[in-house]
mmCIF file of C-alpha atoms in Angstrom:
data_model
loop_
_atom_site.group_PDB
_atom_site.id
_atom_site.type_symbol
_atom_site.label_atom_id
_atom_site.label_comp_id
_atom_site.label_asym_id
_atom_site.label_seq_id
_atom_site.Cartn_x
_atom_site.Cartn_y
_atom_site.Cartn_z
ATOM 1 C CA MET A 150 8.535 -5.762 40.587
ATOM 2 C CA GLY A 151 11.578 -5.252 42.792
ATOM 3 C CA VAL A 152 14.818 -4.739 41.117
ATOM 4 C CA ASP A 153 18.263 -4.201 42.825
ATOM 5 C CA PRO A 154 19.168 -0.302 42.365
ATOM 6 C CA GLU A 155 22.825 -1.322 42.605
ATOM 7 C CA ARG A 156 23.107 -3.810 39.778
ATOM 8 C CA ILE A 157 20.840 -1.980 37.100
ATOM 9 C CA PRO A 158 22.406 -2.715 33.831
ATOM 10 C CA GLN A 159 24.446 0.665 32.558
ATOM 11 C CA HIS A 160 23.780 0.316 28.793
ATOM 12 C CA ILE A 161 20.775 -1.424 27.488
ATOM 13 C CA ALA A 162 19.904 -2.077 23.714
ATOM 14 C CA VAL A 163 16.520 -2.864 22.378
ATOM 15 C CA ILE A 164 15.462 -4.383 19.235
ATOM 16 C CA MET A 165 11.938 -2.406 18.969
ATOM 17 C CA ASP A 166 10.018 -5.168 17.150
ATOM 18 C CA GLY A 167 6.354 -5.564 16.440
ATOM 19 C CA ASN A 168 4.964 -2.196 15.535
ATOM 20 C CA GLY A 169 3.455 -3.492 12.106
ATOM 21 C CA ARG A 170 1.987 -6.576 13.671
ATOM 22 C CA TRP A 171 0.371 -4.436 16.715
ATOM 23 C CA ALA A 172 -1.291 -2.155 14.006
ATOM 24 C CA GLU A 173 -2.218 -4.873 11.818
ATOM 25 C CA ARG A 174 -3.976 -7.147 14.627
ATOM 26 C CA ARG A 175 -6.461 -4.087 15.245
ATOM 27 C CA GLY A 176 -6.904 -3.804 11.391
ATOM 28 C CA TRP A 177 -4.870 -0.323 11.251
ATOM 29 C CA PRO A 178 -2.425 0.771 9.030
ATOM 30 C CA ARG A 179 1.347 -0.451 9.876
ATOM 31 C CA LEU A 180 2.282 3.032 10.201
ATOM 32 C CA MET A 181 -0.201 3.678 13.270
ATOM 33 C CA GLY A 182 1.998 0.913 14.972
ATOM 34 C CA HIS A 183 4.976 3.042 14.254
ATOM 35 C CA GLU A 184 3.300 6.149 15.868
ATOM 36 C CA ARG A 185 2.511 4.241 18.763
ATOM 37 C CA GLY A 186 6.032 2.754 19.027
ATOM 38 C CA TYR A 187 7.341 6.172 19.301
ATOM 39 C CA GLN A 188 5.212 7.005 22.241
ATOM 40 C CA THR A 189 6.598 3.917 24.014
ATOM 41 C CA VAL A 190 10.419 5.207 23.415
ATOM 42 C CA ASP A 191 9.324 8.463 24.939
ATOM 43 C CA ARG A 192 8.047 6.608 28.117
ATOM 44 C CA ILE A 193 10.679 3.938 28.438
ATOM 45 C CA VAL A 194 13.664 6.240 27.955
ATOM 46 C CA THR A 195 12.243 8.625 30.651
ATOM 47 C CA PHE A 196 11.596 5.760 33.025
ATOM 48 C CA ALA A 197 15.019 4.322 32.346
ATOM 49 C CA ALA A 198 17.131 7.427 33.255
ATOM 50 C CA GLU A 199 14.948 7.395 36.261
ATOM 51 C CA LEU A 200 16.289 3.989 37.247
ATOM 52 C CA GLY A 201 19.767 5.008 36.804
ATOM 53 C CA VAL A 202 20.534 3.426 33.174
ATOM 54 C CA ARG A 203 23.451 5.684 31.754
ATOM 55 C CA ALA A 204 23.002 4.720 27.984
ATOM 56 C CA MET A 205 20.211 3.291 25.680
ATOM 57 C CA THR A 206 20.867 2.157 22.121
ATOM 58 C CA LEU A 207 17.541 1.613 20.123
ATOM 59 C CA TYR A 208 17.370 -0.075 16.629
ATOM 60 C CA THR A 209 15.320 2.700 15.104
ATOM 61 C CA PHE A 210 15.621 1.534 11.266
ATOM 62 C CA SER A 211 17.643 -1.033 9.973
ATOM 63 C CA ALA A 212 19.545 -1.158 6.595
ATOM 64 C CA GLU A 213 17.355 -3.868 5.558
ATOM 65 C CA ASN A 214 14.099 -1.947 6.289
ATOM 66 C CA TRP A 215 14.612 -0.397 2.889
ATOM 67 C CA ARG A 216 12.966 -3.176 1.433
ATOM 68 C CA ARG A 217 9.747 -2.435 3.240
ATOM 69 C CA PRO A 218 6.879 -0.902 0.897
ATOM 70 C CA GLU A 219 7.700 2.835 -0.157
ATOM 71 C CA SER A 220 4.600 4.302 1.746
ATOM 72 C CA GLU A 221 5.681 2.696 4.884
ATOM 73 C CA ILE A 222 9.297 3.828 4.534
ATOM 74 C CA GLU A 223 8.217 7.222 3.864
ATOM 75 C CA GLY A 224 5.934 7.161 6.859
ATOM 76 C CA ILE A 225 8.815 6.126 9.364
ATOM 77 C CA MET A 226 11.178 8.479 7.829
ATOM 78 C CA ARG A 227 8.569 11.507 8.697
ATOM 79 C CA LEU A 228 7.990 10.013 12.035
ATOM 80 C CA ILE A 229 11.538 10.353 12.821
ATOM 81 C CA ALA A 230 11.944 13.998 11.630
ATOM 82 C CA GLN A 231 8.913 15.029 13.522
ATOM 83 C CA ALA A 232 10.391 13.351 16.704
ATOM 84 C CA ALA A 233 13.581 14.957 16.164
ATOM 85 C CA ARG A 234 11.790 18.391 15.846
ATOM 86 C CA GLU A 235 9.450 17.931 18.718
ATOM 87 C CA GLN A 236 11.654 16.052 21.497
ATOM 88 C CA LEU A 237 14.529 18.617 21.447
ATOM 89 C CA MET A 238 13.495 20.444 24.122
ATOM 90 C CA LYS A 239 12.765 17.423 26.460
ATOM 91 C CA LEU A 240 16.135 16.079 25.720
ATOM 92 C CA LEU A 241 17.715 19.256 26.883
ATOM 93 C CA GLU A 242 15.437 19.540 30.050
ATOM 94 C CA ASN A 243 16.178 15.969 30.816
ATOM 95 C CA GLY A 244 19.705 15.988 30.398
ATOM 96 C CA VAL A 245 19.719 13.302 27.539
ATOM 97 C CA GLN A 246 22.651 13.317 25.161
ATOM 98 C CA LEU A 247 21.666 12.053 21.717
ATOM 99 C CA ARG A 248 23.879 10.087 19.521
ATOM 100 C CA LEU A 249 23.399 8.526 16.009
ATOM 101 C CA ALA A 250 24.914 5.040 14.743
ATOM 102 C CA GLY A 251 24.506 3.973 11.144
ATOM 103 C CA ARG A 252 25.189 5.482 7.747
ATOM 104 C CA ILE A 253 23.454 8.864 8.442
ATOM 105 C CA HIS A 254 24.663 10.505 5.467
ATOM 106 C CA GLU A 255 22.533 8.118 3.273
ATOM 107 C CA LEU A 256 19.261 9.295 5.110
ATOM 108 C CA PRO A 257 17.231 12.084 3.274
ATOM 109 C CA ASP A 258 17.996 15.426 4.283
ATOM 110 C CA PHE A 259 14.690 16.187 5.841
ATOM 111 C CA VAL A 260 15.541 13.737 8.303
ATOM 112 C CA ARG A 261 19.063 13.879 8.716
ATOM 113 C CA GLU A 262 19.326 17.680 9.404
ATOM 114 C CA PRO A 263 16.974 17.677 12.429
ATOM 115 C CA LEU A 264 18.671 14.603 13.774
ATOM 116 C CA LEU A 265 22.020 16.098 13.469
ATOM 117 C CA GLU A 266 20.863 19.411 14.897
ATOM 118 C CA ASP A 267 19.703 17.564 17.968
ATOM 119 C CA VAL A 268 22.866 15.733 18.363
ATOM 120 C CA LEU A 269 24.679 19.046 18.449
ATOM 121 C CA SER A 270 22.322 20.708 20.733
ATOM 122 C CA THR A 271 22.432 17.729 23.237
ATOM 123 C CA ARG A 272 26.346 17.089 23.059
ATOM 124 C CA ASP A 273 27.193 18.751 26.332
ATOM 125 C CA ASN A 274 24.447 17.002 28.381
ATOM 126 C CA THR A 275 25.524 14.655 31.054
ATOM 127 C CA GLY A 276 22.603 12.350 31.379
ATOM 128 C CA LEU A 277 21.546 9.412 29.871
ATOM 129 C CA VAL A 278 23.235 8.799 26.459
ATOM 130 C CA LEU A 279 20.564 7.717 23.917
ATOM 131 C CA THR A 280 21.970 6.483 20.454
ATOM 132 C CA LEU A 281 19.564 5.672 17.849
ATOM 133 C CA ALA A 282 20.522 3.166 15.301
ATOM 134 C CA ILE A 283 19.110 4.418 11.671
ATOM 135 C CA ASN A 284 20.065 3.151 8.255
ATOM 136 C CA TYR A 285 22.436 0.628 10.653
ATOM 137 C CA GLY A 286 23.677 -2.764 9.989
ATOM 138 C CA GLY A 287 26.062 -4.509 12.360
ATOM 139 C CA ARG A 288 28.010 -5.908 9.144
ATOM 140 C CA ALA A 289 28.041 -2.517 7.685
ATOM 141 C CA GLU A 290 29.398 -1.215 11.011
ATOM 142 C CA LEU A 291 32.433 -3.487 10.768
ATOM 143 C CA VAL A 292 32.775 -3.083 6.963
ATOM 144 C CA ASP A 293 33.109 0.672 7.711
ATOM 145 C CA ALA A 294 35.550 0.224 10.604
ATOM 146 C CA ALA A 295 37.549 -2.228 8.366
ATOM 147 C CA ARG A 296 37.681 0.697 5.521
ATOM 148 C CA ALA A 297 38.801 3.283 8.251
ATOM 149 C CA LEU A 298 41.545 1.093 9.320
ATOM 150 C CA ALA A 299 42.795 0.317 5.767
ATOM 151 C CA GLU A 300 42.794 3.954 5.195
ATOM 152 C CA GLN A 301 44.980 4.344 8.107
ATOM 153 C CA VAL A 302 47.402 1.514 6.759
ATOM 154 C CA ARG A 303 47.334 3.336 3.296
ATOM 155 C CA ALA A 304 48.289 6.468 4.962
ATOM 156 C CA GLY A 305 51.091 5.308 6.701
ATOM 157 C CA THR A 306 49.787 5.888 10.334
ATOM 158 C CA LEU A 307 49.125 2.382 11.291
ATOM 159 C CA ASP A 308 50.981 -0.741 11.053
ATOM 160 C CA PRO A 309 48.924 -3.692 9.974
ATOM 161 C CA ALA A 310 50.780 -5.747 12.779
ATOM 162 C CA GLN A 311 49.413 -3.336 15.438
ATOM 163 C CA ILE A 312 45.787 -4.222 14.530
ATOM 164 C CA GLY A 313 43.885 -5.717 17.518
ATOM 165 C CA GLU A 314 40.492 -5.602 19.096
ATOM 166 C CA ASP A 315 40.785 -2.266 20.527
ATOM 167 C CA THR A 316 42.024 -0.562 17.232
ATOM 168 C CA LEU A 317 39.175 -1.979 15.512
ATOM 169 C CA ALA A 318 36.611 -0.906 18.289
ATOM 170 C CA ALA A 319 37.859 2.542 18.015
ATOM 171 C CA CYS A 320 36.778 2.660 14.477
ATOM 172 C CA LEU A 321 32.927 1.793 15.369
ATOM 173 C CA TYR A 322 30.110 4.256 15.124
ATOM 174 C CA GLN A 323 30.186 5.257 18.953
ATOM 175 C CA PRO A 324 33.392 3.734 20.079
ATOM 176 C CA ASP A 325 33.362 5.528 23.547
ATOM 177 C CA LEU A 326 30.109 3.655 24.735
ATOM 178 C CA PRO A 327 30.281 0.871 26.930
ATOM 179 C CA GLU A 328 29.109 -2.396 25.341
ATOM 180 C CA PRO A 329 25.336 -3.330 26.080
ATOM 181 C CA ASP A 330 25.001 -5.097 29.293
ATOM 182 C CA LEU A 331 21.272 -6.278 28.411
ATOM 183 C CA LEU A 332 20.139 -6.871 25.064
ATOM 184 C CA ILE A 333 16.046 -6.590 24.856
ATOM 185 C CA ARG A 334 14.001 -7.983 21.998
ATOM 186 C CA THR A 335 10.307 -7.447 21.967
ATOM 187 C CA ALA A 336 7.704 -9.468 19.627
ATOM 188 C CA GLY A 337 9.257 -12.633 20.462
ATOM 189 C CA GLU A 338 11.821 -13.238 17.610
ATOM 190 C CA MET A 339 14.841 -15.284 18.662
ATOM 191 C CA ARG A 340 17.186 -13.562 16.439
ATOM 192 C CA ILE A 341 19.605 -10.496 16.737
ATOM 193 C CA SER A 342 18.885 -9.130 13.372
ATOM 194 C CA ASN A 343 22.292 -7.869 12.463
ATOM 195 C CA PHE A 344 22.126 -5.141 15.486
ATOM 196 C CA LEU A 345 25.383 -4.434 17.206
ATOM 197 C CA LEU A 346 27.245 -7.732 16.228
ATOM 198 C CA TRP A 347 30.543 -6.520 17.739
ATOM 199 C CA GLN A 348 29.365 -4.811 20.800
ATOM 200 C CA ILE A 349 26.644 -7.505 22.320
ATOM 201 C CA ALA A 350 29.246 -10.235 22.343
ATOM 202 C CA TYR A 351 28.768 -10.612 26.262
ATOM 203 C CA ALA A 352 25.237 -8.939 26.680
ATOM 204 C CA GLU A 353 22.627 -10.830 28.381
ATOM 205 C CA ILE A 354 19.539 -11.280 26.178
ATOM 206 C CA HIS A 355 16.143 -11.126 27.174
ATOM 207 C CA VAL A 356 13.428 -11.910 24.673
ATOM 208 C CA THR A 357 9.521 -11.019 25.438
ATOM 209 C CA GLN A 358 6.453 -11.808 23.662
ATOM 210 C CA VAL A 359 5.388 -8.247 24.032
ATOM 211 C CA LEU A 360 5.060 -5.835 20.869
ATOM 212 C CA TRP A 361 6.921 -2.811 21.287
ATOM 213 C CA PRO A 362 4.059 -0.445 21.282
ATOM 214 C CA ASP A 363 2.587 -2.448 24.446
ATOM 215 C CA PHE A 364 5.880 -2.476 26.222
ATOM 216 C CA SER A 365 5.441 -0.919 29.471
ATOM 217 C CA GLU A 366 7.489 0.240 32.547
ATOM 218 C CA ASP A 367 6.866 -3.097 34.447
ATOM 219 C CA ASP A 368 8.139 -5.181 31.144
ATOM 220 C CA LEU A 369 11.512 -3.002 31.540
ATOM 221 C CA LEU A 370 11.731 -4.090 35.099
ATOM 222 C CA ARG A 371 11.088 -7.566 34.162
ATOM 223 C CA ALA A 372 13.844 -7.611 31.699
ATOM 224 C CA ILE A 373 16.157 -5.983 34.437
ATOM 225 C CA ALA A 374 15.360 -8.454 36.929
ATOM 226 C CA ASP A 375 15.994 -11.322 34.322
ATOM 227 C CA TYR A 376 19.319 -9.687 33.898
ATOM 228 C CA GLN A 377 20.006 -9.539 37.463
ATOM 229 C CA SER A 378 19.295 -13.205 37.894
ATOM 230 C CA ARG A 379 22.090 -14.049 35.525
ATOM 231 C CA VAL A 380 25.582 -14.837 36.464
ATOM 232 C CA ARG A 381 27.717 -13.175 33.939
ATOM 233 C CA LYS A 382 30.978 -15.282 33.319
ATOM 234 C CA PHE A 383 32.555 -13.455 30.325
ATOM 235 C CA GLY A 384 34.154 -16.550 29.124
ATOM 236 C CA GLY A 385 35.583 -17.296 32.586
ATOM 237 C CA ILE A 386 34.521 -19.121 35.858
ATOM 238 C CA PRO A 387 32.851 -17.129 38.607
ATOM 239 C CA ALA A 388 34.561 -16.886 41.802
ATOM 240 C CA ALA A 389 33.310 -19.465 44.578
ATOM 241 C CA VAL A 390 31.258 -17.303 47.347
#
C-alpha cells in the first residue's frame, strides 16, 4: 500500500488492544496474547522507524489495568521487565531513545529498575523516540501537572495569573514531545480509554478491527494512508487550493 513519504506522521500513539481476546479465541491463557503482542511491538516500532516516524507512544499498561486478575498482572509485569532486559542492545543498535510516561515510581522494583536503566542508556540516541506509557492514566497525568503547578505557586515561583496552556503542558510527563498526529486503536473499540487526554486534542484517530498481536506492517501503512487522506483543520478552515 503506497503512502506519501513526505507526509508521514511524526508522532504516532497506539492503544494496543486485543491481546487477551487474541489468546482466548485460540483457547490459550491470556498471557500468551500479551507475549505475542510484545513481538508485535518489536516489529512495528522497527518498521515505523524505517518509514521515518520520529516518535511513538505505546499504551503499555494503564493505571486501571491493576484491576485485572493478579496472575495476569504479574505476568505482564514480568514480560515488561524481560523486554527491558532483552531489548537494550537492539534499542542502542537502532538509535531508539526510550522514554517512560506514567507513575513509574509505583511500579515494582524488578520492573522499574531495568526500565530506568534503558532510559539512561539510550538518552543520547537520536533515532525514533519510543515512549512506553506504563501505570499511565490521562487524568492522573493532568492531576500530577496541576500539583506541580500548585507547588510552584506555593514556592512563589509562579503567579497563578500566568498559568496557561503552555505552563500546564510543560508539567506533563514528556513535555518536549510533539503532540501525536495519529492515534491508532486496535481491536475495534471506539473509545480513547483515558490515554493522552491533553495531547490528542487534534490527533487523527484510526480504529481497526485487527487485534494487536495480528497488527502488521500493512496495517500500519493502512493507518498512515487513512491519516494522509484527512484534511487537518485544527479548528480552522483549510485554505482554498
